[in-house]
Amino acid sequence: VEVLRLAKYQRSATNGFSGPSASLNGGVGMSLQLSVGGRASPVITLEAGKDTPLDVVSAINAAKTGVTAKLVNTGDGSANPYQIVLSGPTGVFSLSADYGAGAGSPGITFSANNPNNQSASDAQLKVDGVTYTRSSNAINDVVAGVTFNLKNTTSTQESVDLSRDTTAIKEKLSALVTSYN
């Protein structure tokens, strides 16, 4: 068995905001569209006056799309230390905003070189020379009756010894015989 790659979820962080109640669209209502795994989720509508980072986080979490949001204060000493961090299941998601009649300033933007970002990837496991790719680190369909819980990659092949624990069966049979006698 070789663990070639671990599955990782996507994490995307916005550019910074001055605070949790900073207006992102001049106080005008706006809408958000999440796309998860290439499929568009229902539109998330933010009413007028509800265009703050905190409101965006609440609306995304209430939409229950599988993507979760949190507002973090990076404490980086800049004038804009607050970021919205989106995390999703393994797989790719994206967020777009429609500012309608609003200013769209500062808006919600994602910088590709943000160090808080993480790209999604599938796990890869090699068993008996065959490579398997799965979206999770818990792989239960490669060897019948065995679940591999991947924790780290390996640099060489490792052996896995499987044995059946028959202790519980023996105890139940013994209890049955005792009860019968």
Short mmCIF file of C-alpha atoms in Angstrom, two decimals:
data_model
loop_
_atom_site.label_atom_id
_atom_site.label_comp_id
_atom_site.label_asym_id
_atom_site.label_seq_id
_atom_site.Cartn_x
_atom_site.Cartn_y
_atom_site.Cartn_z
CA VAL A 1 0.00 0.00 0.00
CA GLU A 2 1.24 3.49 -0.87
CA VAL A 3 -0.48 6.78 -0.03
CA LEU A 4 0.43 9.07 -2.90
CA ARG A 5 -1.76 12.08 -2.04
CA LEU A 6 -4.27 13.07 0.63
CA ALA A 7 -7.65 14.57 -0.20
CA LYS A 8 -7.93 18.24 0.75
CA TYR A 9 -10.90 20.56 0.79
CA GLN A 10 -10.91 23.91 -0.97
CA ARG A 11 -10.39 27.02 1.12
CA SER A 12 -10.70 30.50 -0.37
CA ALA A 13 -10.14 33.76 1.49
CA THR A 14 -11.32 37.19 0.36
CA ASN A 15 -9.24 40.31 0.30
CA GLY A 16 -9.39 42.23 3.56
CA PHE A 17 -12.11 44.43 5.05
CA SER A 18 -11.85 47.11 7.72
CA GLY A 19 -14.32 45.41 10.06
CA PRO A 20 -17.21 42.97 10.39
CA SER A 21 -19.80 45.72 9.81
CA ALA A 22 -18.10 47.46 6.85
CA SER A 23 -20.47 48.03 3.93
CA LEU A 24 -19.46 46.00 0.86
CA ASN A 25 -21.96 47.54 -1.57
CA GLY A 26 -22.76 51.04 -0.29
CA GLY A 27 -25.69 49.74 1.77
CA VAL A 28 -27.53 48.53 -1.34
CA GLY A 29 -28.85 44.98 -1.59
CA MET A 30 -26.88 42.42 -3.56
CA SER A 31 -26.94 38.74 -4.48
CA LEU A 32 -24.41 35.94 -4.32
CA GLN A 33 -24.14 32.82 -6.46
CA LEU A 34 -22.21 29.75 -5.28
CA SER A 35 -21.23 27.07 -7.73
CA VAL A 36 -20.28 23.78 -6.09
CA GLY A 37 -18.80 21.00 -8.20
CA GLY A 38 -19.82 22.86 -11.37
CA ARG A 39 -23.48 23.10 -10.29
CA ALA A 40 -25.03 26.46 -9.42
CA SER A 41 -26.73 26.69 -6.03
CA PRO A 42 -29.81 28.85 -5.47
CA VAL A 43 -29.12 32.60 -5.49
CA ILE A 44 -28.43 34.11 -2.05
CA THR A 45 -30.08 37.51 -1.70
CA LEU A 46 -28.84 40.16 0.74
CA GLU A 47 -31.32 42.96 1.46
CA ALA A 48 -30.40 46.66 1.53
CA GLY A 49 -28.37 47.46 4.64
CA LYS A 50 -27.36 43.80 4.98
CA ASP A 51 -24.20 44.01 2.85
CA THR A 52 -21.55 43.58 5.57
CA PRO A 53 -18.98 40.78 5.82
CA LEU A 54 -20.89 39.41 8.82
CA ASP A 55 -24.15 39.41 6.83
CA VAL A 56 -22.43 37.63 3.92
CA VAL A 57 -21.10 34.92 6.24
CA SER A 58 -24.54 34.41 7.83
CA ALA A 59 -26.27 34.23 4.44
CA ILE A 60 -23.81 31.71 3.00
CA ASN A 61 -24.07 29.46 6.06
CA ALA A 62 -27.89 29.70 6.08
CA ALA A 63 -27.99 28.59 2.41
CA LYS A 64 -26.61 25.16 3.41
CA THR A 65 -24.82 24.52 0.10
CA GLY A 66 -22.00 22.49 1.63
CA VAL A 67 -19.74 25.54 1.57
CA THR A 68 -19.26 27.17 4.96
CA ALA A 69 -18.11 30.70 5.68
CA LYS A 70 -16.43 32.34 8.63
CA LEU A 71 -15.18 35.84 9.30
CA VAL A 72 -11.65 35.99 10.66
CA ASN A 73 -9.50 38.80 12.00
CA THR A 74 -6.00 38.05 10.75
CA GLY A 75 -4.46 40.56 13.15
CA ASP A 76 -1.94 41.42 10.44
CA GLY A 77 -1.75 45.09 11.50
CA SER A 78 -3.22 46.36 8.24
CA ALA A 79 -6.22 48.67 7.87
CA ASN A 80 -8.19 45.69 6.49
CA PRO A 81 -7.50 42.68 8.73
CA TYR A 82 -10.90 40.95 8.33
CA GLN A 83 -11.37 38.23 5.73
CA ILE A 84 -14.24 35.96 4.77
CA VAL A 85 -12.92 32.40 4.55
CA LEU A 86 -14.96 29.90 2.55
CA SER A 87 -14.42 26.16 3.00
CA GLY A 88 -16.04 23.41 1.08
CA PRO A 89 -16.09 19.70 0.72
CA THR A 90 -13.43 18.11 -1.42
CA GLY A 91 -14.11 19.43 -4.87
CA VAL A 92 -14.13 22.88 -6.39
CA PHE A 93 -16.51 25.76 -5.62
CA SER A 94 -16.69 29.41 -6.62
CA LEU A 95 -18.57 32.51 -5.47
CA SER A 96 -19.72 35.40 -7.62
CA ALA A 97 -21.50 38.58 -6.58
CA ASP A 98 -24.09 40.69 -8.39
CA TYR A 99 -24.01 44.19 -6.90
CA GLY A 100 -27.13 45.37 -8.74
CA ALA A 101 -27.48 49.17 -8.37
CA GLY A 102 -24.85 49.28 -5.62
CA ALA A 103 -21.31 50.58 -5.75
CA GLY A 104 -19.71 47.13 -5.46
CA SER A 105 -16.98 48.76 -3.42
CA PRO A 106 -15.00 47.28 -1.81
CA GLY A 107 -17.05 44.26 -2.87
CA ILE A 108 -16.07 40.63 -2.41
CA THR A 109 -12.86 39.74 -4.19
CA PHE A 110 -10.58 36.73 -4.04
CA SER A 111 -6.90 37.17 -4.80
CA ALA A 112 -5.32 34.08 -6.37
CA ASN A 113 -2.07 34.58 -4.44
CA ASN A 114 -3.71 34.81 -1.00
CA PRO A 115 -1.63 32.54 1.29
CA ASN A 116 -4.80 31.40 3.09
CA ASN A 117 -6.14 29.71 -0.05
CA GLN A 118 -5.97 25.94 -0.51
CA SER A 119 -6.84 24.04 -3.67
CA ALA A 120 -9.04 20.97 -3.47
CA SER A 121 -7.49 17.64 -4.38
CA ASP A 122 -8.51 13.99 -4.37
CA ALA A 123 -6.71 11.28 -2.43
CA GLN A 124 -4.58 8.77 -4.32
CA LEU A 125 -3.83 5.34 -2.91
CA LYS A 126 -1.92 2.52 -4.57
CA VAL A 127 -2.85 -1.04 -3.53
CA ASP A 128 -1.13 -4.01 -5.15
CA GLY A 129 0.20 -1.77 -7.92
CA VAL A 130 -3.21 -0.31 -8.83
CA THR A 131 -3.78 3.41 -8.22
CA TYR A 132 -7.17 4.49 -6.83
CA THR A 133 -8.39 8.10 -6.73
CA ARG A 134 -11.10 9.07 -4.25
CA SER A 135 -12.56 12.36 -2.99
CA SER A 136 -12.18 11.39 0.67
CA ASN A 137 -9.36 10.23 2.97
CA ALA A 138 -11.63 7.43 4.25
CA ILE A 139 -11.51 4.82 1.49
CA ASN A 140 -13.71 1.77 1.98
CA ASP A 141 -14.22 0.35 -1.50
CA VAL A 142 -10.74 -0.85 -2.46
CA VAL A 143 -10.39 -3.95 -0.26
CA ALA A 144 -13.64 -5.65 0.80
CA GLY A 145 -14.39 -5.08 4.49
CA VAL A 146 -11.45 -2.69 5.01
CA THR A 147 -11.51 1.09 5.44
CA PHE A 148 -8.27 2.95 4.87
CA ASN A 149 -8.17 6.20 6.90
CA LEU A 150 -5.37 8.12 5.23
CA LYS A 151 -3.36 10.36 7.55
CA ASN A 152 -0.08 11.02 5.72
CA THR A 153 1.57 10.27 2.41
CA THR A 154 4.19 7.52 2.30
CA SER A 155 7.56 7.59 0.58
CA THR A 156 7.71 3.81 0.12
CA GLN A 157 5.32 0.90 -0.06
CA GLU A 158 3.93 -0.26 3.27
CA SER A 159 2.44 -3.62 4.20
CA VAL A 160 -0.94 -4.05 5.81
CA ASP A 161 -1.63 -7.28 7.70
CA LEU A 162 -5.27 -8.11 8.16
CA SER A 163 -6.57 -10.64 10.67
CA ARG A 164 -10.05 -11.40 11.88
CA ASP A 165 -10.74 -10.91 15.58
CA THR A 166 -12.83 -13.93 16.54
CA THR A 167 -12.90 -13.23 20.29
CA ALA A 168 -16.46 -11.86 20.29
CA ILE A 169 -17.76 -14.80 18.25
CA LYS A 170 -16.13 -17.30 20.61
CA GLU A 171 -17.64 -15.56 23.64
CA LYS A 172 -21.14 -15.60 22.11
CA LEU A 173 -20.88 -19.27 21.14
CA SER A 174 -19.67 -20.13 24.64
CA ALA A 175 -22.61 -18.22 26.15
CA LEU A 176 -25.02 -20.04 23.80
CA VAL A 177 -23.63 -23.45 24.82
CA THR A 178 -23.75 -22.52 28.50
CA SER A 179 -27.33 -21.31 28.13
CA TYR A 180 -28.35 -24.46 26.23
CA ASN A 181 -26.83 -26.76 28.86
#
